[in-house]
Short mmCIF file of C-alpha atoms and ligand atoms in Angstrom, two decimals:
data_model
loop_
_atom_site.label_atom_id
_atom_site.label_comp_id
_atom_site.label_asym_id
_atom_site.label_seq_id
_atom_site.Cartn_x
_atom_site.Cartn_y
_atom_site.Cartn_z
CA MET A 231 -46.44 140.09 15.92
CA THR A 232 -44.64 139.89 12.59
CA THR A 233 -46.10 142.08 9.90
CA ALA A 234 -45.53 141.73 6.22
CA SER A 235 -42.93 143.88 4.61
CA SER A 236 -44.56 146.88 3.14
CA GLY A 237 -44.93 147.43 -0.60
CA ARG A 238 -47.85 147.02 -2.86
CA ASP A 239 -48.71 143.62 -4.33
CA GLU A 240 -50.36 143.28 -7.72
CA THR A 241 -53.83 144.00 -6.30
CA GLY A 242 -52.59 147.36 -5.11
CA THR A 243 -53.17 146.39 -1.46
CA ASP A 244 -50.49 147.27 1.07
CA ALA A 245 -49.50 143.91 2.53
CA ALA A 246 -48.57 145.50 5.83
CA ASP A 247 -52.00 146.98 6.07
CA VAL A 248 -53.91 143.78 5.53
CA ILE A 249 -52.34 141.98 8.46
CA ALA A 250 -54.29 144.09 10.90
CA ILE A 251 -56.24 141.61 12.95
CA ILE A 252 -58.15 142.75 16.07
CA PRO A 253 -57.80 141.18 18.60
CA ARG A 254 -54.12 140.56 17.90
CA PRO A 255 -53.56 136.87 17.31
CA VAL A 256 -51.13 135.02 19.52
CA SER A 257 -48.84 134.29 16.66
CA VAL A 258 -48.70 135.47 13.03
CA GLU A 259 -46.04 134.36 10.66
CA VAL A 260 -46.01 135.96 7.19
CA THR A 261 -44.96 133.16 4.88
CA GLY A 262 -44.83 134.59 1.42
CA GLU A 263 -47.13 134.07 -1.44
CA GLY A 264 -50.82 134.15 -0.53
CA PHE A 265 -53.98 133.00 -2.33
CA ARG A 266 -56.28 134.65 -4.74
CA PHE A 267 -59.95 133.82 -4.32
CA ARG A 268 -62.06 133.05 -7.39
CA SER A 269 -65.75 133.50 -7.19
CA PRO A 270 -67.63 131.58 -6.06
CA VAL A 271 -65.34 130.68 -3.27
CA THR A 272 -65.47 126.88 -2.78
CA VAL A 273 -65.60 125.92 0.96
CA SER A 274 -65.30 122.53 2.44
CA ALA A 275 -66.40 122.40 6.01
CA ALA A 276 -65.95 119.15 8.02
CA ASP A 277 -68.70 117.87 10.34
CA GLY A 278 -68.77 119.74 13.63
CA THR A 279 -67.28 122.99 12.31
CA GLY A 280 -70.64 124.58 12.90
CA THR A 281 -71.23 128.10 11.69
CA ALA A 282 -67.74 128.98 10.39
CA ALA A 283 -68.69 128.35 6.76
CA GLY A 284 -71.93 130.21 7.22
CA LEU A 285 -70.11 133.22 8.47
CA LEU A 286 -67.99 133.29 5.27
CA ALA A 287 -71.12 132.82 3.13
CA GLU A 288 -72.62 136.00 4.64
CA ARG A 289 -69.67 138.08 3.26
CA LEU A 290 -68.40 136.21 0.20
CA THR A 291 -70.10 134.40 -2.57
CA THR A 292 -69.37 130.80 -1.59
CA THR A 293 -70.30 127.30 -2.67
CA GLU A 294 -69.66 123.93 -1.02
CA GLY A 295 -66.90 121.99 -2.64
CA PRO A 296 -64.97 118.72 -2.10
CA SER A 297 -62.00 119.27 0.26
CA ALA A 298 -59.47 118.16 -2.43
CA SER A 299 -60.23 121.18 -4.59
CA ALA A 300 -61.77 123.72 -2.11
CA GLN A 301 -60.33 127.20 -1.79
CA VAL A 302 -61.12 127.16 1.91
CA THR A 303 -61.05 123.97 4.04
CA ILE A 304 -62.39 124.02 7.59
CA VAL A 305 -61.59 121.06 9.83
CA LEU A 306 -61.50 120.30 13.55
CA GLU A 307 -58.63 119.10 15.71
CA ALA A 308 -59.70 118.84 19.31
CA ALA A 309 -56.05 118.84 20.59
CA LEU A 310 -55.81 122.59 19.78
CA GLY A 311 -58.20 123.30 22.64
CA ALA A 312 -61.44 125.21 23.25
CA GLU A 313 -61.91 128.26 21.04
CA ALA A 314 -58.45 127.91 19.51
CA TYR A 315 -57.69 127.79 15.76
CA GLU A 316 -54.95 127.72 13.24
CA LEU A 317 -55.22 129.40 9.87
CA ILE A 318 -52.75 128.70 7.09
CA CYS A 319 -52.86 130.49 3.77
CA ASP A 320 -50.60 129.56 0.93
CA PRO A 321 -50.91 129.26 -2.88
CA ALA A 322 -52.91 126.05 -2.43
CA GLY A 323 -55.69 127.87 -0.52
CA VAL A 324 -56.80 128.64 3.05
CA ARG A 325 -57.02 125.97 5.75
CA ILE A 326 -58.77 126.72 9.05
CA THR A 327 -58.36 124.16 11.86
CA GLY A 328 -60.65 124.74 14.85
CA GLY A 329 -60.05 123.20 18.33
CA ASP A 330 -63.84 123.18 18.39
CA ALA A 331 -66.72 124.82 16.52
CA ALA A 332 -66.06 128.14 18.27
CA GLY A 333 -62.37 127.94 17.22
CA ALA A 334 -63.33 127.32 13.65
CA PHE A 335 -65.70 130.24 13.76
CA TYR A 336 -62.89 132.44 15.11
CA GLY A 337 -60.67 131.23 12.33
CA ALA A 338 -63.38 132.33 9.86
CA GLN A 339 -63.54 135.75 11.60
CA THR A 340 -59.78 136.08 11.17
CA LEU A 341 -60.03 135.13 7.55
CA LEU A 342 -62.54 137.93 6.94
CA GLN A 343 -60.06 140.39 8.55
CA LEU A 344 -57.32 139.18 6.08
CA LEU A 345 -59.55 140.23 3.18
CA PRO A 346 -60.10 143.89 2.05
CA PRO A 347 -62.30 145.76 4.61
CA ALA A 348 -65.07 146.08 1.97
CA VAL A 349 -65.76 142.41 2.55
CA PHE A 350 -67.69 143.58 5.64
CA ALA A 351 -70.05 145.34 3.26
CA GLY A 352 -70.30 142.14 1.22
CA THR A 353 -68.21 143.66 -1.58
CA PRO A 354 -64.72 142.12 -1.33
CA GLY A 355 -63.82 142.91 -4.94
CA ALA A 356 -63.61 140.51 -7.84
CA GLU A 357 -60.65 138.33 -6.89
CA PRO A 358 -59.53 139.33 -3.33
CA VAL A 359 -56.11 138.08 -2.18
CA VAL A 360 -55.42 136.53 1.13
CA PRO A 361 -51.84 137.14 2.24
CA GLY A 362 -49.62 134.09 2.90
CA VAL A 363 -49.78 133.57 6.66
CA ARG A 364 -49.64 130.95 9.34
CA ILE A 365 -51.66 132.02 12.36
CA GLY A 366 -51.99 130.18 15.68
CA ASP A 367 -54.45 131.63 18.07
CA ARG A 368 -56.32 131.03 21.25
CA PRO A 369 -57.98 133.22 23.92
CA ALA A 370 -56.37 134.08 27.26
CA PHE A 371 -59.78 134.14 29.07
CA GLY A 372 -63.02 132.15 28.76
CA TRP A 373 -65.27 135.11 29.78
CA ARG A 374 -64.77 137.89 27.27
CA GLY A 375 -67.83 140.02 27.49
CA ALA A 376 -69.91 143.15 27.36
CA MET A 377 -72.81 144.17 29.52
CA LEU A 378 -75.67 145.95 27.79
CA ASP A 379 -78.11 147.86 30.00
CA VAL A 380 -81.38 147.47 28.12
CA ALA A 381 -83.31 148.63 31.19
CA ARG A 382 -82.44 152.32 31.43
CA HIS A 383 -83.12 152.49 27.68
CA PHE A 384 -84.77 149.65 25.84
CA MET A 385 -82.83 148.44 22.83
CA PRO A 386 -84.74 146.77 19.98
CA VAL A 387 -84.13 143.07 19.21
CA ASP A 388 -82.52 143.85 15.86
CA PHE A 389 -79.92 145.99 17.57
CA VAL A 390 -79.22 143.24 20.15
CA LEU A 391 -78.61 140.86 17.19
CA ARG A 392 -76.28 143.34 15.51
CA PHE A 393 -74.42 143.99 18.80
CA ILE A 394 -73.90 140.21 19.16
CA ASP A 395 -72.38 140.22 15.68
CA LEU A 396 -70.07 143.05 16.62
CA LEU A 397 -69.00 141.21 19.80
CA ALA A 398 -68.31 138.01 17.85
CA MET A 399 -66.34 139.95 15.25
CA HIS A 400 -64.01 140.90 18.07
CA LYS A 401 -64.01 137.31 19.43
CA LEU A 402 -65.94 138.26 22.50
CA ASN A 403 -68.15 135.46 23.69
CA THR A 404 -70.42 136.79 26.45
CA LEU A 405 -73.32 139.26 26.32
CA HIS A 406 -74.59 140.17 29.80
CA LEU A 407 -78.07 141.63 29.42
CA HIS A 408 -79.04 143.92 32.29
CA LEU A 409 -82.81 143.30 32.07
CA THR A 410 -84.36 144.94 35.11
CA GLU A 411 -83.98 148.30 36.86
CA ASP A 412 -85.78 151.00 38.76
CA GLN A 413 -86.56 152.59 35.40
CA GLY A 414 -87.85 149.54 33.57
CA TRP A 415 -88.52 145.78 33.60
CA ARG A 416 -87.66 144.32 30.16
CA LEU A 417 -88.47 140.61 30.27
CA GLN A 418 -91.79 138.84 29.82
CA ILE A 419 -92.57 136.67 32.95
CA ASP A 420 -95.80 134.71 32.33
CA ARG A 421 -96.67 134.26 35.99
CA TYR A 422 -96.40 138.01 36.80
CA PRO A 423 -97.76 139.84 33.73
CA LYS A 424 -97.76 143.25 35.41
CA LEU A 425 -93.94 143.18 35.54
CA THR A 426 -94.08 144.13 31.89
CA GLU A 427 -97.61 145.59 31.69
CA VAL A 428 -96.73 148.16 34.27
CA GLY A 429 -93.03 147.77 34.83
CA SER A 430 -91.77 148.12 31.25
CA GLN A 431 -93.21 151.62 30.78
CA ARG A 432 -92.13 154.87 32.39
CA ALA A 433 -94.03 158.13 32.00
CA GLU A 434 -91.02 160.29 31.14
CA THR A 435 -87.29 160.64 31.63
CA ILE A 436 -85.30 163.24 33.52
CA MET A 437 -83.39 165.61 31.31
CA VAL A 438 -80.06 166.14 33.05
CA ARG A 439 -77.78 167.45 30.36
CA PRO A 440 -76.53 170.89 31.29
CA ASP A 441 -78.32 172.33 28.25
CA HIS A 442 -81.56 170.63 29.39
CA ARG A 443 -81.40 171.65 32.99
CA HIS A 444 -83.59 174.40 34.33
CA PRO A 445 -81.64 176.27 36.98
CA GLU A 446 -84.23 175.79 39.68
CA ASP A 447 -85.73 172.37 39.17
CA GLU A 448 -85.57 168.97 37.55
CA ARG A 449 -86.98 168.88 34.10
CA TYR A 450 -88.52 165.84 32.39
CA ASP A 451 -88.94 165.11 28.73
CA ARG A 452 -92.64 164.35 28.96
CA THR A 453 -92.17 161.44 26.62
CA PRO A 454 -93.08 157.93 27.68
CA HIS A 455 -90.32 155.32 27.26
CA GLY A 456 -90.83 151.53 27.29
CA GLY A 457 -90.36 148.19 25.79
CA PHE A 458 -89.62 144.57 26.78
CA TYR A 459 -88.60 141.34 25.24
CA THR A 460 -91.15 138.62 24.83
CA LYS A 461 -89.97 135.03 25.34
CA ASP A 462 -89.96 134.67 21.61
CA ASP A 463 -87.75 137.69 21.24
CA ILE A 464 -85.33 136.19 23.73
CA ARG A 465 -85.43 132.83 21.89
CA ARG A 466 -84.57 134.75 18.68
CA ILE A 467 -81.66 136.47 20.43
CA LEU A 468 -80.39 133.17 21.87
CA ALA A 469 -80.66 131.34 18.54
CA HIS A 470 -78.65 134.07 16.83
CA ALA A 471 -76.11 134.25 19.72
CA ALA A 472 -75.56 130.49 19.40
CA THR A 473 -74.55 130.86 15.74
CA ARG A 474 -72.03 133.52 16.93
CA HIS A 475 -70.70 131.44 19.84
CA VAL A 476 -71.93 134.18 22.25
CA ARG A 477 -73.36 133.19 25.61
CA VAL A 478 -76.16 135.42 26.85
CA VAL A 479 -76.11 135.89 30.63
CA PRO A 480 -79.40 137.41 31.96
CA GLU A 481 -79.45 139.74 34.94
CA VAL A 482 -82.58 140.22 37.09
CA GLU A 483 -81.76 142.61 39.98
CA VAL A 484 -82.47 141.90 43.72
CA PRO A 485 -82.92 143.39 46.22
CA GLY A 486 -82.09 146.92 45.00
CA HIS A 487 -82.59 148.58 41.62
CA SER A 488 -86.11 147.04 41.72
CA GLN A 489 -88.53 149.99 41.66
CA ALA A 490 -90.13 148.92 38.35
CA ALA A 491 -91.05 145.57 39.93
CA ILE A 492 -92.37 147.28 43.05
CA ALA A 493 -94.42 149.64 40.87
CA ALA A 494 -95.97 146.54 39.26
CA TYR A 495 -96.46 144.63 42.54
CA PRO A 496 -96.44 147.04 45.51
CA GLU A 497 -96.45 144.06 47.92
CA LEU A 498 -92.78 143.50 47.01
CA GLY A 499 -91.85 146.80 48.61
CA ASN A 500 -91.38 147.85 52.25
CA THR A 501 -93.91 150.57 52.55
CA GLY A 502 -97.00 149.34 50.61
CA GLU A 503 -96.94 152.68 48.80
CA GLN A 504 -97.96 152.66 45.11
CA LEU A 505 -94.79 153.73 43.34
CA ALA A 506 -94.31 154.67 39.70
CA VAL A 507 -91.58 153.18 37.46
CA ALA A 508 -88.68 155.52 38.19
CA THR A 509 -88.13 158.43 35.84
CA LYS A 510 -84.81 159.69 37.18
CA TRP A 511 -81.30 158.14 37.50
CA GLY A 512 -79.18 157.41 40.52
CA ILE A 513 -79.42 155.09 43.50
CA ILE A 514 -83.06 154.83 44.62
CA LYS A 515 -83.99 154.04 48.22
CA HIS A 516 -86.95 151.76 47.43
CA ILE A 517 -85.84 148.15 47.61
CA LEU A 518 -87.55 144.75 47.87
CA ASN A 519 -88.75 143.59 51.32
CA PRO A 520 -87.27 140.37 52.75
CA GLU A 521 -90.63 138.61 53.18
CA GLU A 522 -90.87 134.90 52.34
CA SER A 523 -93.52 135.88 49.78
CA THR A 524 -91.01 138.02 48.01
CA ILE A 525 -88.40 135.23 48.02
CA THR A 526 -91.01 132.92 46.47
CA PHE A 527 -91.91 135.60 43.87
CA TYR A 528 -88.36 135.88 42.75
CA GLN A 529 -87.71 132.15 42.85
CA ASN A 530 -90.67 131.88 40.42
CA VAL A 531 -89.13 134.68 38.28
CA PHE A 532 -85.78 132.93 38.23
CA ASP A 533 -87.54 129.62 37.27
CA GLU A 534 -88.86 131.26 34.12
CA VAL A 535 -85.44 132.90 33.50
CA ILE A 536 -83.71 129.56 33.80
CA ASP A 537 -86.26 127.83 31.61
CA LEU A 538 -85.71 130.46 28.95
CA PHE A 539 -81.93 131.11 29.03
CA ASP A 540 -79.42 128.34 28.59
CA SER A 541 -76.59 130.25 30.27
CA PRO A 542 -74.84 128.35 33.05
CA TYR A 543 -74.64 131.72 34.81
CA ILE A 544 -77.57 133.66 36.20
CA HIS A 545 -76.88 137.20 37.42
CA VAL A 546 -78.90 138.54 40.37
CA GLY A 547 -77.55 142.06 40.62
CA GLY A 548 -77.02 142.79 44.27
CA ASP A 549 -75.37 146.16 43.80
CA GLU A 550 -76.15 149.55 45.34
CA CYS A 551 -78.87 148.39 47.77
CA GLU A 552 -79.45 151.28 50.27
CA LYS A 553 -80.65 149.77 53.50
CA ASP A 554 -82.72 152.72 54.82
CA GLU A 555 -86.08 151.05 54.23
CA TRP A 556 -84.99 147.85 56.02
CA ILE A 557 -83.71 149.94 58.95
CA ALA A 558 -87.08 151.75 59.13
CA SER A 559 -89.25 148.64 58.58
CA GLU A 560 -90.51 146.81 61.63
CA ARG A 561 -91.19 143.76 59.58
CA ALA A 562 -87.63 143.75 58.12
CA GLN A 563 -86.18 144.21 61.62
CA ALA A 564 -88.40 141.40 62.92
CA SER A 565 -87.10 139.14 60.10
CA MET A 566 -83.57 140.00 61.03
CA ALA A 567 -84.25 139.04 64.68
CA GLU A 568 -86.00 135.74 63.63
CA LEU A 569 -83.09 134.85 61.37
CA ASP A 570 -80.52 135.86 64.01
CA LEU A 571 -78.89 138.38 61.70
CA ALA A 572 -77.00 141.29 63.20
CA THR A 573 -76.82 143.73 60.32
CA GLU A 574 -78.79 144.74 57.22
CA GLU A 575 -75.78 143.62 55.21
CA GLU A 576 -76.30 140.11 56.57
CA LEU A 577 -79.95 140.38 55.63
CA GLN A 578 -78.96 141.27 52.08
CA SER A 579 -76.58 138.25 52.13
CA TRP A 580 -79.38 136.04 53.34
CA PHE A 581 -81.62 137.28 50.50
CA ILE A 582 -78.81 136.52 47.90
CA ARG A 583 -78.19 133.17 49.53
CA ARG A 584 -81.83 132.21 49.16
CA MET A 585 -81.56 133.01 45.48
CA ALA A 586 -78.24 131.23 45.08
CA GLU A 587 -79.74 128.02 46.74
CA HIS A 588 -82.63 128.12 44.27
CA ILE A 589 -80.52 128.85 41.23
CA GLN A 590 -78.04 126.18 42.19
CA SER A 591 -80.86 123.64 42.77
CA ARG A 592 -81.69 124.24 39.09
CA GLY A 593 -78.09 123.47 38.08
CA ARG A 594 -76.94 127.04 37.45
CA THR A 595 -74.38 129.33 39.00
CA LEU A 596 -75.29 132.65 40.64
CA VAL A 597 -73.33 135.78 39.61
CA GLY A 598 -73.61 139.00 41.50
CA TRP A 599 -71.97 142.48 41.66
CA ASP A 600 -69.25 142.65 44.33
CA GLU A 601 -71.61 143.95 47.08
CA ILE A 602 -72.74 140.29 47.45
CA LEU A 603 -69.44 139.92 49.43
CA GLU A 604 -70.80 142.14 52.21
CA GLY A 605 -72.40 140.13 54.96
CA GLY A 606 -70.95 136.85 53.66
CA LEU A 607 -70.70 135.35 50.18
CA ALA A 608 -73.16 132.68 49.09
CA PRO A 609 -71.28 129.30 48.46
CA GLY A 610 -70.42 128.79 44.78
CA ALA A 611 -71.33 132.42 43.80
CA VAL A 612 -69.35 134.16 41.18
CA VAL A 613 -68.38 137.75 41.98
CA MET A 614 -68.44 140.49 39.32
CA SER A 615 -65.92 143.05 40.50
CA TRP A 616 -67.02 146.51 39.58
CA ARG A 617 -65.96 148.83 42.46
CA GLY A 618 -62.36 148.38 41.35
CA GLU A 619 -60.42 145.17 41.82
CA ALA A 620 -60.75 144.69 45.58
CA GLY A 621 -63.96 142.63 45.41
CA GLY A 622 -62.44 140.38 42.77
CA ILE A 623 -59.21 139.92 44.79
CA ALA A 624 -61.18 139.06 47.98
CA ALA A 625 -63.45 136.60 46.20
CA ALA A 626 -60.60 134.88 44.30
CA ARG A 627 -58.70 134.54 47.62
CA ALA A 628 -61.82 132.95 49.17
CA GLY A 629 -61.86 130.42 46.26
CA HIS A 630 -64.67 131.99 44.30
CA ASP A 631 -64.72 132.55 40.55
CA VAL A 632 -64.56 136.15 39.51
CA VAL A 633 -65.42 138.27 36.48
CA MET A 634 -63.59 141.54 36.36
CA ALA A 635 -65.61 144.61 35.47
CA PRO A 636 -63.88 147.49 37.23
CA TYR A 637 -65.21 151.03 36.66
CA THR A 638 -61.65 152.25 36.37
CA HIS A 639 -61.12 150.60 32.95
CA THR A 640 -64.33 148.90 31.76
CA TYR A 641 -67.12 151.37 32.28
CA PHE A 642 -67.70 152.55 28.75
CA ASP A 643 -70.48 154.83 29.74
CA TYR A 644 -67.60 157.13 30.90
CA TYR A 645 -66.26 159.87 28.58
CA GLN A 646 -63.64 158.81 26.06
CA THR A 647 -61.82 162.09 25.82
CA GLU A 648 -61.29 165.23 28.03
CA ASP A 649 -63.48 167.25 25.70
CA ARG A 650 -66.64 168.23 27.54
CA VAL A 651 -67.90 170.50 24.80
CA THR A 652 -68.27 168.28 21.71
CA GLU A 653 -68.46 164.84 23.33
CA PRO A 654 -72.07 163.68 23.92
CA TYR A 655 -73.14 164.06 27.52
CA GLY A 656 -71.90 161.20 29.63
CA ILE A 657 -72.24 159.87 33.15
CA GLY A 658 -68.84 161.32 34.10
CA GLY A 659 -65.40 159.72 34.50
CA LEU A 660 -62.86 159.22 31.76
CA ILE A 661 -61.72 156.08 30.06
CA THR A 662 -59.69 156.94 27.01
CA LEU A 663 -58.96 154.44 24.29
CA GLU A 664 -55.42 154.16 25.55
CA ARG A 665 -56.62 153.51 29.09
CA ALA A 666 -59.02 150.82 27.87
CA TYR A 667 -56.14 149.21 25.94
CA SER A 668 -53.92 149.26 29.08
CA TYR A 669 -56.26 147.07 31.06
CA ARG A 670 -55.01 143.77 32.50
CA PRO A 671 -57.73 141.50 33.80
CA ILE A 672 -55.64 139.69 36.47
CA PRO A 673 -55.03 141.91 39.46
CA GLU A 674 -51.32 141.97 40.31
CA GLU A 675 -51.97 141.07 43.91
CA LEU A 676 -53.20 137.64 43.08
CA THR A 677 -50.92 134.49 43.13
CA ALA A 678 -50.97 132.30 40.05
CA GLU A 679 -53.21 129.83 41.96
CA GLU A 680 -55.69 132.59 42.89
CA ALA A 681 -55.59 134.08 39.43
CA ARG A 682 -57.06 130.88 38.05
CA HIS A 683 -60.34 132.01 39.59
CA VAL A 684 -60.46 135.03 37.22
CA LEU A 685 -62.76 133.81 34.47
CA GLY A 686 -62.14 136.95 32.41
CA ALA A 687 -63.58 140.37 32.13
CA GLN A 688 -66.24 142.49 30.45
CA PHE A 689 -66.91 146.13 29.50
CA GLN A 690 -70.14 147.86 30.67
CA LEU A 691 -72.58 150.01 28.76
CA TRP A 692 -74.90 151.56 31.27
CA SER A 693 -77.49 153.31 29.13
CA GLU A 694 -78.72 156.29 31.14
CA TYR A 695 -77.20 158.56 28.49
CA MET A 696 -77.42 156.21 25.54
CA PRO A 697 -81.06 156.45 24.44
CA LYS A 698 -80.47 154.91 21.00
CA PRO A 699 -78.44 152.04 19.46
CA ALA A 700 -76.20 154.60 17.74
CA ASN A 701 -75.27 156.07 21.12
CA VAL A 702 -74.32 152.57 22.33
CA GLU A 703 -72.13 151.98 19.31
CA PHE A 704 -70.45 155.34 19.86
CA MET A 705 -69.57 154.47 23.46
CA ALA A 706 -68.74 150.77 22.72
CA PHE A 707 -66.30 151.28 19.87
CA PRO A 708 -63.41 151.66 19.35
CA ARG A 709 -62.89 151.05 23.10
CA GLY A 710 -64.50 147.61 22.70
CA CYS A 711 -61.84 146.81 20.03
CA ALA A 712 -59.13 147.68 22.59
CA PHE A 713 -60.88 145.76 25.35
CA ALA A 714 -61.20 142.73 23.14
CA GLU A 715 -57.42 142.50 22.86
CA THR A 716 -56.97 142.67 26.59
CA VAL A 717 -59.05 139.51 27.16
CA TRP A 718 -57.93 137.66 24.08
CA HIS A 719 -54.15 138.12 24.06
CA PRO A 720 -52.11 136.89 27.06
CA GLU A 721 -49.52 139.74 26.83
CA PRO A 722 -49.98 143.54 26.97
CA GLY A 723 -49.75 145.08 23.53
CA ASP A 724 -48.12 148.24 22.24
CA TYR A 725 -50.68 151.01 22.02
CA THR A 726 -49.14 152.70 18.96
CA GLU A 727 -48.94 149.44 17.06
CA PHE A 728 -52.55 148.73 18.05
CA LEU A 729 -53.64 152.17 16.67
CA GLY A 730 -52.03 151.30 13.32
CA ARG A 731 -54.19 148.15 13.14
CA LEU A 732 -57.21 150.01 14.40
CA ARG A 733 -57.03 152.44 11.49
CA VAL A 734 -57.47 149.51 9.12
CA HIS A 735 -60.08 147.95 11.36
CA ALA A 736 -62.07 151.21 11.37
CA ARG A 737 -62.63 150.70 7.63
CA ARG A 738 -64.31 147.38 8.53
CA LEU A 739 -66.51 149.19 11.08
CA ASP A 740 -67.25 151.73 8.36
CA ALA A 741 -68.31 148.99 6.02
CA LEU A 742 -70.68 147.77 8.68
CA GLY A 743 -72.08 151.21 9.36
CA VAL A 744 -70.95 151.18 13.00
CA ALA A 745 -71.38 154.60 14.63
CA TYR A 746 -68.13 154.47 16.49
CA HIS A 747 -66.29 157.31 18.18
CA PRO A 748 -63.59 158.92 15.98
CA LEU A 749 -60.13 157.49 16.38
CA PRO A 750 -57.49 159.59 18.13
CA HIS A 751 -55.98 160.56 14.81
CA GLU A 752 -52.89 162.40 15.98
CA GLU A 753 -51.43 159.44 17.84
CA ALA A 754 -52.47 157.15 15.04
CA GLY A 755 -50.51 159.21 12.48
C1 ACM B 214 -72.93 149.10 39.14
O1 ACM B 214 -72.27 149.92 38.45
N1 ACM B 214 -73.81 149.61 39.97
C2 ACM B 214 -72.72 147.69 39.08
#
């Protein structure tokens, strides 16, 4: 990318500093003289440009004006393509052309990043200057996401809205909400009220940090934890996400990670035992039984999920399902014999297939973690590859669409530095900012034809050790800034150059009050 020559302009702003857009645009040409905004900033937005002008109005004092005299003009030109935009700033003003409404919105996001960082606090200064630039930009991938685990720790609606804003600021367009777990069920389902009455509350939470741990036994915090989203909460989240061009993909887990549901409705389990909502982490052996009544129960649950969420993709989990209870259960073994299935993996596949048929009959596409490959993949299913890239490679070769989410680069619940003393307690592993930045979503093994099945990638925020929104922000950023670039820009970037832009970008995060992890200052120097 071309950066402006350094040297202070009359506003005292270093021109090289202000061209610090994250994610890095596909092309930036510094053209010379820029444009000085006068307040109020007159904006002319053509029909169909959606929320682009609204985004500017949140940060600048704007007023609508006729296109001939407007300081910012926003228009559409479908030929640019989905989510693409062009932004031109010269002494006549700023012109944003979107390939569609999402592209226009991303053009407006870029414009905000051309202004002083204080614009993110709504205080851009009296007459901020936009540098003279010509930017042409479009995303490399259509699925640019983050997974937020609101099940291990419930996250309030207002934080989900803020998190959507932070994703959109980085031109990420998918929020995968992990809504159900052993430790909590977080979504109102009208037909089965106990899912939230019972399943959304746990009595206490294990304390596993070394400074919490008693040498002899497990210790618990003796503090109830709970919460769930009503359907109105979800409608609010979806309405907000729509203004940010973020798609919200719901995940309801089957047949593992389901202890909260079994606690609410013991007939879903294999033993009939009354379980509690889980209070400790890890892989839990209690799973759903494969009875027809359980299939019907979950078809009904997914009907309500599909009625509520407009996402074309519905995630059914499918990961980490230990089969011990099916091996021990006479009824599960009888089902396997009746269905002519040789292994418990095939029984899991049968379960997922039953969900896939139902979800597809409602016009949606099933997504599952890569374990759904074991025992045979449901036709049309999308595979989310988390145990490295192998699942994604196998699925793409089998002609299935894939979302890459490998733990090696995208598990942002992992530590971000080697420091185990001052870093907050994490789940383990290490994904430094540099490693996050080095990620390439397309596995090298794939041919160009197979690679077309890679829809994109997402980073994961499993929340066992993120009890509060601030903990989520600390783990999500700045690695999320690095990740955004790996799914937006088609080419790998230079990490040192990225760090230079990130130092400017951090001032935007400061203006927004984001609780991000400190930048690696030495390398950034
Ligand atoms: C996963 O991390 N179990 C998807």
